[in-house]
Each structure stands twice: as C-alpha cells, then as structure tokens.
PDB file of C-alpha atoms in Angstrom:
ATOM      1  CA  UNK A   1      58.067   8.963  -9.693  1.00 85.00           C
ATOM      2  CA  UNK A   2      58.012   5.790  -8.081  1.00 94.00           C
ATOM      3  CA  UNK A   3      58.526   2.198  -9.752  1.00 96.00           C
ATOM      4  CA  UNK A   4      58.286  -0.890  -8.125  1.00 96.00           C
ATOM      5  CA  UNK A   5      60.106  -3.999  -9.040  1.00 96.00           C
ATOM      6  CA  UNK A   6      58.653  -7.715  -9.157  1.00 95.00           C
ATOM      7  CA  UNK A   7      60.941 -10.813  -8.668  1.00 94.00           C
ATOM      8  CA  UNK A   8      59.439 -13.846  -8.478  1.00 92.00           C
ATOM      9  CA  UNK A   9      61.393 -16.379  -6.783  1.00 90.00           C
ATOM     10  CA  UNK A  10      61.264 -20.240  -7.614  1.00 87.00           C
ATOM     11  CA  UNK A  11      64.564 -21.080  -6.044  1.00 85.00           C
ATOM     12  CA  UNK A  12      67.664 -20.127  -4.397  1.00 85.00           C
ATOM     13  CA  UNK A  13      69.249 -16.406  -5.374  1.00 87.00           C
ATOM     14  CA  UNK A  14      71.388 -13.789  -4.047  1.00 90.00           C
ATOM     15  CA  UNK A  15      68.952 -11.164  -2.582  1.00 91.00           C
ATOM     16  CA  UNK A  16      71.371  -8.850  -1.411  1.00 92.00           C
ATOM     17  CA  UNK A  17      72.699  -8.845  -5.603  1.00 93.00           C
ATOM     18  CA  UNK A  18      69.435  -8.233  -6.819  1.00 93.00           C
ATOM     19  CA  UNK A  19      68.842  -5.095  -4.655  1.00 94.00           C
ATOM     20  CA  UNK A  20      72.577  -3.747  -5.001  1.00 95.00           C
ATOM     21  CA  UNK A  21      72.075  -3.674  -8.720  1.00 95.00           C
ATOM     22  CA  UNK A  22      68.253  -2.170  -8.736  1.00 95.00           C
ATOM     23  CA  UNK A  23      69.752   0.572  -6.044  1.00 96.00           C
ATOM     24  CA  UNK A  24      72.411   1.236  -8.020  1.00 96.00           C
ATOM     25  CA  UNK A  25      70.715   1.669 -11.525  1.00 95.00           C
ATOM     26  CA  UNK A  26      67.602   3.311  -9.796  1.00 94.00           C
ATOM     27  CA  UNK A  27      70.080   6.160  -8.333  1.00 94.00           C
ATOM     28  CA  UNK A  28      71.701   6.827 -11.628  1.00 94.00           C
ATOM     29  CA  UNK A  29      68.505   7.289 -13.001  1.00 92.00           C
ATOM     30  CA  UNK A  30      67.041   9.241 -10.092  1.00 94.00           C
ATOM     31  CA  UNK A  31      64.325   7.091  -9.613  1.00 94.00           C
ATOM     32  CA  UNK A  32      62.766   5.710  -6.531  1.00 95.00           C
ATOM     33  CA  UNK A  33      61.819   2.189  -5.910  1.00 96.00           C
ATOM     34  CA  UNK A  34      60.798  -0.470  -4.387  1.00 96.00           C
ATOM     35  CA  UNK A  35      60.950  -4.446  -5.017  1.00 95.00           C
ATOM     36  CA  UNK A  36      58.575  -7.014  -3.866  1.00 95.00           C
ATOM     37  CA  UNK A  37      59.967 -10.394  -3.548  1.00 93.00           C
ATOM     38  CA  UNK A  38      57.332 -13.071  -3.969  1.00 91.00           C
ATOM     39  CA  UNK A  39      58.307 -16.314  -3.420  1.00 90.00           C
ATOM     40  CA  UNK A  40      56.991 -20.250  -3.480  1.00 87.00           C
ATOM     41  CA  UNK A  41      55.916 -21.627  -0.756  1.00 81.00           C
ATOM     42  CA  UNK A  42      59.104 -23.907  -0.521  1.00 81.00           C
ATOM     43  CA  UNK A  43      61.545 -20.972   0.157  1.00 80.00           C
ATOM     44  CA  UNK A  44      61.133 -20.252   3.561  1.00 83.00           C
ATOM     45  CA  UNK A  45      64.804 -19.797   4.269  1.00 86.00           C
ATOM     46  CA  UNK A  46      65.173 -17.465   1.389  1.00 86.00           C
ATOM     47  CA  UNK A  47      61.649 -16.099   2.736  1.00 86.00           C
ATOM     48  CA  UNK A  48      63.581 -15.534   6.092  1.00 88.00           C
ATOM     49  CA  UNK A  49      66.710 -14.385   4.488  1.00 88.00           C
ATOM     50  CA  UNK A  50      64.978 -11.472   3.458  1.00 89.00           C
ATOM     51  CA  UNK A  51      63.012 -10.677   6.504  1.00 88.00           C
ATOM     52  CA  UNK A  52      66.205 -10.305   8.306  1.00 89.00           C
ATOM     53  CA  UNK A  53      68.846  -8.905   5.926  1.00 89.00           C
ATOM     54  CA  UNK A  54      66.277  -5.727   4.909  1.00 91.00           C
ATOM     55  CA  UNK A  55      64.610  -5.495   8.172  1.00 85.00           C
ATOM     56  CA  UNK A  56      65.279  -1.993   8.521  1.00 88.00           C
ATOM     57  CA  UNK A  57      64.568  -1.288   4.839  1.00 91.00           C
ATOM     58  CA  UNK A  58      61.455   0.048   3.790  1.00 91.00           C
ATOM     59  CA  UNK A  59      62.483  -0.521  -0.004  1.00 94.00           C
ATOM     60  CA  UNK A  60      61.695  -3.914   0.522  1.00 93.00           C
ATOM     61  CA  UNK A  61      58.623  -6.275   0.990  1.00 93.00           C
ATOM     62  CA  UNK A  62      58.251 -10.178   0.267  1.00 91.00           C
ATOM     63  CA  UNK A  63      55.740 -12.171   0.784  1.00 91.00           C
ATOM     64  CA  UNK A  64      55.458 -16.205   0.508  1.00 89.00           C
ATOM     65  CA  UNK A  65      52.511 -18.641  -0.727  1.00 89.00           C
ATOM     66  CA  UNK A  66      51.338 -21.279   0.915  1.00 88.00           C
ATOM     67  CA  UNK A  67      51.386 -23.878  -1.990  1.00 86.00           C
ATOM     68  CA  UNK A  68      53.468 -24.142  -5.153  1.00 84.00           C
ATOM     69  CA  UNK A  69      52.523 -22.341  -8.267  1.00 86.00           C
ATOM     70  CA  UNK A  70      54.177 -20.944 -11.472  1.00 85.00           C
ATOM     71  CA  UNK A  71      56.470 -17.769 -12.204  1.00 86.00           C
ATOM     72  CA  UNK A  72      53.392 -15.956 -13.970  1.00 84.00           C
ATOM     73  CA  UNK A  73      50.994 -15.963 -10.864  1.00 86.00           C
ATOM     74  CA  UNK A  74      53.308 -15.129  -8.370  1.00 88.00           C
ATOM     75  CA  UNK A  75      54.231 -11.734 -10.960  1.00 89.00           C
ATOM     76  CA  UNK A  76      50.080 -11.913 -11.152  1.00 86.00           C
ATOM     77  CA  UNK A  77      49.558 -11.850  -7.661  1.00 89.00           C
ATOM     78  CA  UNK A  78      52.077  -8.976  -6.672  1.00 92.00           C
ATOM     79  CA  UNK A  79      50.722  -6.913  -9.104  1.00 91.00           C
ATOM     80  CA  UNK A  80      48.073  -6.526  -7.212  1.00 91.00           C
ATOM     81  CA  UNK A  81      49.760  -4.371  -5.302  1.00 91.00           C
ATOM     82  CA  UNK A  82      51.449  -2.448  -8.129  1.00 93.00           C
ATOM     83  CA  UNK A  83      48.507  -0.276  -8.624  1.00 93.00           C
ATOM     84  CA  UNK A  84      50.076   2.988  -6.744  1.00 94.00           C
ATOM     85  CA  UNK A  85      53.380   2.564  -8.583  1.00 96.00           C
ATOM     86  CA  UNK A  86      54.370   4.684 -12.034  1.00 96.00           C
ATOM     87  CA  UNK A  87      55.628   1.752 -13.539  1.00 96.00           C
ATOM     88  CA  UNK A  88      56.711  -2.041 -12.630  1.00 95.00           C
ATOM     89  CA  UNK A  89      59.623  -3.984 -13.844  1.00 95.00           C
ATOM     90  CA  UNK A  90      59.345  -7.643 -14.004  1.00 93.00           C
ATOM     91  CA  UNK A  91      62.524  -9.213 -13.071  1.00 91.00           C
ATOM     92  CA  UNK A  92      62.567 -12.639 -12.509  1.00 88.00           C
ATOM     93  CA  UNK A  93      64.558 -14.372  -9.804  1.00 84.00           C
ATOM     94  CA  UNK A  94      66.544 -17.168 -11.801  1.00 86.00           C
ATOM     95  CA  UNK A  95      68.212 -14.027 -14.037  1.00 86.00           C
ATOM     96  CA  UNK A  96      71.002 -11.752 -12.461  1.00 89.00           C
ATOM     97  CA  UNK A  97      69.984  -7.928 -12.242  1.00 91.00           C
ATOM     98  CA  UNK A  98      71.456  -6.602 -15.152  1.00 91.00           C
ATOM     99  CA  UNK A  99      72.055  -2.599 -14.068  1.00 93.00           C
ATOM    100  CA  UNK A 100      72.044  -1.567 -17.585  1.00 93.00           C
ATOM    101  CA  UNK A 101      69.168  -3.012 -18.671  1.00 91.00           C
ATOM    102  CA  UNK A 102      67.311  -1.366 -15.606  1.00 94.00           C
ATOM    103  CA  UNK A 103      68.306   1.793 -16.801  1.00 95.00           C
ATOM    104  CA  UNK A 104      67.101   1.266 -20.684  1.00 93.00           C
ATOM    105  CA  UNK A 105      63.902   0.350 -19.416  1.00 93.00           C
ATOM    106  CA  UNK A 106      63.310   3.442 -17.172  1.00 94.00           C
ATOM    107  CA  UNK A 107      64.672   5.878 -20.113  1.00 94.00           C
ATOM    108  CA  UNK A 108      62.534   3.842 -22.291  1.00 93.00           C
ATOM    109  CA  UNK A 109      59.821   4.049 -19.837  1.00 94.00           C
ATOM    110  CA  UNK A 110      59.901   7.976 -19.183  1.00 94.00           C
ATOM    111  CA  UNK A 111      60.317   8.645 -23.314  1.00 93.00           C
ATOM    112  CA  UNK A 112      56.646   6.997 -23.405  1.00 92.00           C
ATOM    113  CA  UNK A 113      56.164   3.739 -23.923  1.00 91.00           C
ATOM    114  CA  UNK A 114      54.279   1.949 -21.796  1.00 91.00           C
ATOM    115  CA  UNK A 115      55.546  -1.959 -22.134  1.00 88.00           C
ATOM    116  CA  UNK A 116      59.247  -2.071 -22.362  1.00 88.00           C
ATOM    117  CA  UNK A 117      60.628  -5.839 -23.205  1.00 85.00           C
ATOM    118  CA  UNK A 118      63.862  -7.614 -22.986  1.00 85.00           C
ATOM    119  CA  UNK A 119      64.747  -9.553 -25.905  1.00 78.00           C
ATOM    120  CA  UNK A 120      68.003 -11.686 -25.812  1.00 70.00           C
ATOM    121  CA  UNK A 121      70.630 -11.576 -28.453  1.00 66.00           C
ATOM    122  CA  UNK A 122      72.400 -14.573 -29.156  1.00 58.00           C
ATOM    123  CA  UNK A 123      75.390 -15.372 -31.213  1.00 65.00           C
ATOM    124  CA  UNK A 124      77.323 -18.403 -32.387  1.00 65.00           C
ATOM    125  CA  UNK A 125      75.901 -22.374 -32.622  1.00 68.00           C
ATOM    126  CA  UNK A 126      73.154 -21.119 -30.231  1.00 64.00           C
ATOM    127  CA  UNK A 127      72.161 -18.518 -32.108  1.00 61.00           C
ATOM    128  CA  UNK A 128      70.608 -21.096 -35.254  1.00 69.00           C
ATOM    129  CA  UNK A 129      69.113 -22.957 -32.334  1.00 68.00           C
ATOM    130  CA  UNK A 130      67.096 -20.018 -30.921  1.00 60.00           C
ATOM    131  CA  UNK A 131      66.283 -19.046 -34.665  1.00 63.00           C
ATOM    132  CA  UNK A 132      64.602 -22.332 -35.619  1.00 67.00           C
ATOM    133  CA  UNK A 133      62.977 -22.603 -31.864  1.00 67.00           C
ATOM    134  CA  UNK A 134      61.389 -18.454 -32.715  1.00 63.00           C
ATOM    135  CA  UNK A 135      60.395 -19.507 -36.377  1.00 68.00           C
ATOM    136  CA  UNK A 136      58.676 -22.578 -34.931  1.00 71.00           C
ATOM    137  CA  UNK A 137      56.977 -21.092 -32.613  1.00 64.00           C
ATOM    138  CA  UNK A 138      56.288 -17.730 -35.002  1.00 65.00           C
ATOM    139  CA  UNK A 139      54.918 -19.639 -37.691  1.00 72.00           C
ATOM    140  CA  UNK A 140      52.399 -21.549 -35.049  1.00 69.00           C
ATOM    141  CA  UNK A 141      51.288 -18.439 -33.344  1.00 62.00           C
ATOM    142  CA  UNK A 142      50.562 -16.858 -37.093  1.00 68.00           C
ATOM    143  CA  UNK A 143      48.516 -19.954 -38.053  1.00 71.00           C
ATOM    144  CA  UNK A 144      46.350 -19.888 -35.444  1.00 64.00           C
ATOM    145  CA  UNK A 145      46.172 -15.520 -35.156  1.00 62.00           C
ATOM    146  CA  UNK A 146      45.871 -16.039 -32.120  1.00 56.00           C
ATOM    147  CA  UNK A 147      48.362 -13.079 -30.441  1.00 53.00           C
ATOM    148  CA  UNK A 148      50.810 -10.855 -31.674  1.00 55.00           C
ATOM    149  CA  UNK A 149      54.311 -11.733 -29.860  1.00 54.00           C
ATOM    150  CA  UNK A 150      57.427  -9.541 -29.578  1.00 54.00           C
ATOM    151  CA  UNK A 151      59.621 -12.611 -29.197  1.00 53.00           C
ATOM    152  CA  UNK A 152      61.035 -11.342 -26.253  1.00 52.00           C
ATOM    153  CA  UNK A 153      61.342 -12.037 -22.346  1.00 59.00           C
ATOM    154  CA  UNK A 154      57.921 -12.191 -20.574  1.00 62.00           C
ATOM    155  CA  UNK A 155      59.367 -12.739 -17.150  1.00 73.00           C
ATOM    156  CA  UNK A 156      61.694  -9.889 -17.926  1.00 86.00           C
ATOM    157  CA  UNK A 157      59.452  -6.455 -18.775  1.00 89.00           C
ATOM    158  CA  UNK A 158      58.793  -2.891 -17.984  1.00 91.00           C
ATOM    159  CA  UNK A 159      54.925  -2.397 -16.693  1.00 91.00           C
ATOM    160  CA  UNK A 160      53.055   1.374 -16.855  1.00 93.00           C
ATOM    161  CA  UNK A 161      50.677   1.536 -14.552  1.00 94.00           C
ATOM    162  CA  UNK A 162      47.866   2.012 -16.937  1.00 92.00           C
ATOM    163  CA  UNK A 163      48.483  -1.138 -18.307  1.00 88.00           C
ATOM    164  CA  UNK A 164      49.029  -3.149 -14.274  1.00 89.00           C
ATOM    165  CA  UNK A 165      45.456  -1.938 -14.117  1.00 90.00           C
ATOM    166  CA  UNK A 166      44.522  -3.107 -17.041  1.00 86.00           C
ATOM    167  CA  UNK A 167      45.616  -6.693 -16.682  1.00 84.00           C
ATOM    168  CA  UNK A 168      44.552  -6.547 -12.826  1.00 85.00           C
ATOM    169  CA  UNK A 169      40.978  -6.271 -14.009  1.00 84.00           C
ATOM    170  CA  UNK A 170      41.217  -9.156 -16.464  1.00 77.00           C
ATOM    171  CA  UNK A 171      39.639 -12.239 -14.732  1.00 72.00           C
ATOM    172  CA  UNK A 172      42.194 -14.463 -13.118  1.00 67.00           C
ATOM    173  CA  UNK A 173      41.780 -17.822 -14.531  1.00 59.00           C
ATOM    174  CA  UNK A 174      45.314 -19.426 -16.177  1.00 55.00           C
ATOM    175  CA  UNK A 175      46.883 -15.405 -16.590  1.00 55.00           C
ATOM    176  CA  UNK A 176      50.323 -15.683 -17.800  1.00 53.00           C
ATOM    177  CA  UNK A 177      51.664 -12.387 -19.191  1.00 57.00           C
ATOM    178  CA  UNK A 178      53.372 -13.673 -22.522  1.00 48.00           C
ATOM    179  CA  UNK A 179      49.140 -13.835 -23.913  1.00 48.00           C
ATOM    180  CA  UNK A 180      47.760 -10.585 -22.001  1.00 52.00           C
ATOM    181  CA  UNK A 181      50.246  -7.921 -22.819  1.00 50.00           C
ATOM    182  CA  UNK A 182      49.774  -8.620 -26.283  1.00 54.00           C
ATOM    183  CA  UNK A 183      46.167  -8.280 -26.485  1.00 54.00           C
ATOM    184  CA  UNK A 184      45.753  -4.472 -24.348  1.00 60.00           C
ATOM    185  CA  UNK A 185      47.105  -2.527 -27.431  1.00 68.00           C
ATOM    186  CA  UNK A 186      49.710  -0.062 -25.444  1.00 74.00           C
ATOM    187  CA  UNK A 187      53.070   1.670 -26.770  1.00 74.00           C
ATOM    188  CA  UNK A 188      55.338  -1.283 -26.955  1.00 75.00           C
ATOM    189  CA  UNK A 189      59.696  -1.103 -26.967  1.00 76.00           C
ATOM    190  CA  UNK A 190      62.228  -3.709 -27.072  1.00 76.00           C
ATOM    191  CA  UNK A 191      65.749  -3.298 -25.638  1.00 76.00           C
ATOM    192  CA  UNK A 192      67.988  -5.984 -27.084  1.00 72.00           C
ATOM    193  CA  UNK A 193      70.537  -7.720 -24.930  1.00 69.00           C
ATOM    194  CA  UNK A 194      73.828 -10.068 -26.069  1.00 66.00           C
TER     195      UNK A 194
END
C-alpha cells in the first residue's frame, strides 16, 4: 500500500518539517509514501531547496509552474500523477504537518472510507466567529442546493484512488476540490482537530 502526499506550495515553508512529520506518521502506520511538492512559479529557491536537500531521496518529487495560479490547480495538476497511488493526502503548504492527523486519516482510510476530511475545532471568542462565518455560508449553499459541504478543510483531505480518478476525468475548467468531492457520492469521514 502506497499513498502519496500533495503539498501545494504558495510561499515559503520548512520542507525538511513537512517530510520529518509524514516519515514519521507514515512508519507508525506502516505505510509507504511519497510527497509531491508542487509549487508556484515564484518559488524557485524553495523549488531548489528541495532539489538539493532530497536529492538522494526517491520519496520525493516537486515540480514548479511557469506562471502563478491558485492552491486548487496546483493539488489539480499533481493529481495527475496520483493515479498509481492507494490513496492521496492533501496537505497544503501554509499548514504544519500535523503527525496525528496523518495517522487518523490512514486508519480512517484503511477502515473504508474513501474521502477523509479535516475539520478544525475552535474554541473561545473565535469560536462564535467561525460559527456565524459556517451558518452564513451554510444557509447560502442550502438556498441555492447547489452542493452538499462537510464544512471542513478542502486543502487538507484524504483522496482514494477511485475517487483521484474520478475527479481526473472531470473536465478541467475552474476545478477546485471544495465543489467536486461533494458531487462523486463516495464514503465520506471527518476527523476533528482543536
């Protein structure tokens, strides 16, 4: 079983974190992996960074665009290349690896569900804040019917591979992932996070 993971860069981050963590939670889960780091066409020192600190590493491959775009097509565009993988996990590059939450998705994974989402607990002042901002945007998404939404991270998610092929066959145009995994109908989870 094989699982590759996605992080989409935008700016600046600490590479050599990101892999330490998905190493780490990959080997307690005896899992292997492999992350693709896909990054805007701004970051060529980060772009470098990589090419020389994992050299020698097989685990890892990046690869850089050659004009600016979104989050949601570079994760679009390296799933391309998720096809061959069990599963991909979505991890994007302004959040810090969280090892346990690696590990909940892959147990959540293996126990059969096929999308596994991260939804983020909040508490205090912040939490009213992020409750009117969901009921807002809840109430909008009901009166138009137009998608059912978890509510949780979209640049944060667990992948099968059935469903990577799915959304690789949907036509290109404007993809972002918070609008297609809601519409392909598989085995959802959601692993909370404070």
């Amino acid at each position: 079983m094989k699982v590759a993971f996605i992080i989409p860069v935008l700016s600046d981050c600490d590479v050599k974190q990101r892999f330490d963590a998905i190493e780490q939670a990959c080997k307690e889960c005896d899992t292997n992996f492999e992350i693709i780091f896909a990054f805007n066409n701004k970051l060529n020192n980060m772009f470098s960074l990589v090419r020389s600190t994992f050299i020698e590493n097989k685990k890892v491959k990046a690869f850089k665009v050659n004009r600016t775009v979104n989050q949601h097509k570079l994760i679009t565009l390296a799933m391309k290349g998720c096809e061959d993988y069990d599963a991909t996990i979505i991890y994007s590059g302004k959040e810090t690896v969280n090892v346990e939450v690696v590990k909940a998705f892959i147990t959540s994974w293996k126990a059969g569900n096929k999308i596994v989402y991260l939804k983020k607990v909040y508490s205090g002042v912040k939490k009213i804040g992020v409750w009117f901002k969901s009921l807002i945007y809840r109430l909008g998404t009901k009166l138009m019917g137009v998608f059912k939404d978890m509510g949780a991270e979209t640049d944060i998610q667990l992948l099968d591979r059935d469903v990577v092929i799915t959304i690789n066959q949907l036509p290109e145009k404007n993809r972002h992932l918070r609008t297609l995994d809601a519409f392909i109908g598989y085995n959802t989870d959601v692993i909370k996070m404070e």
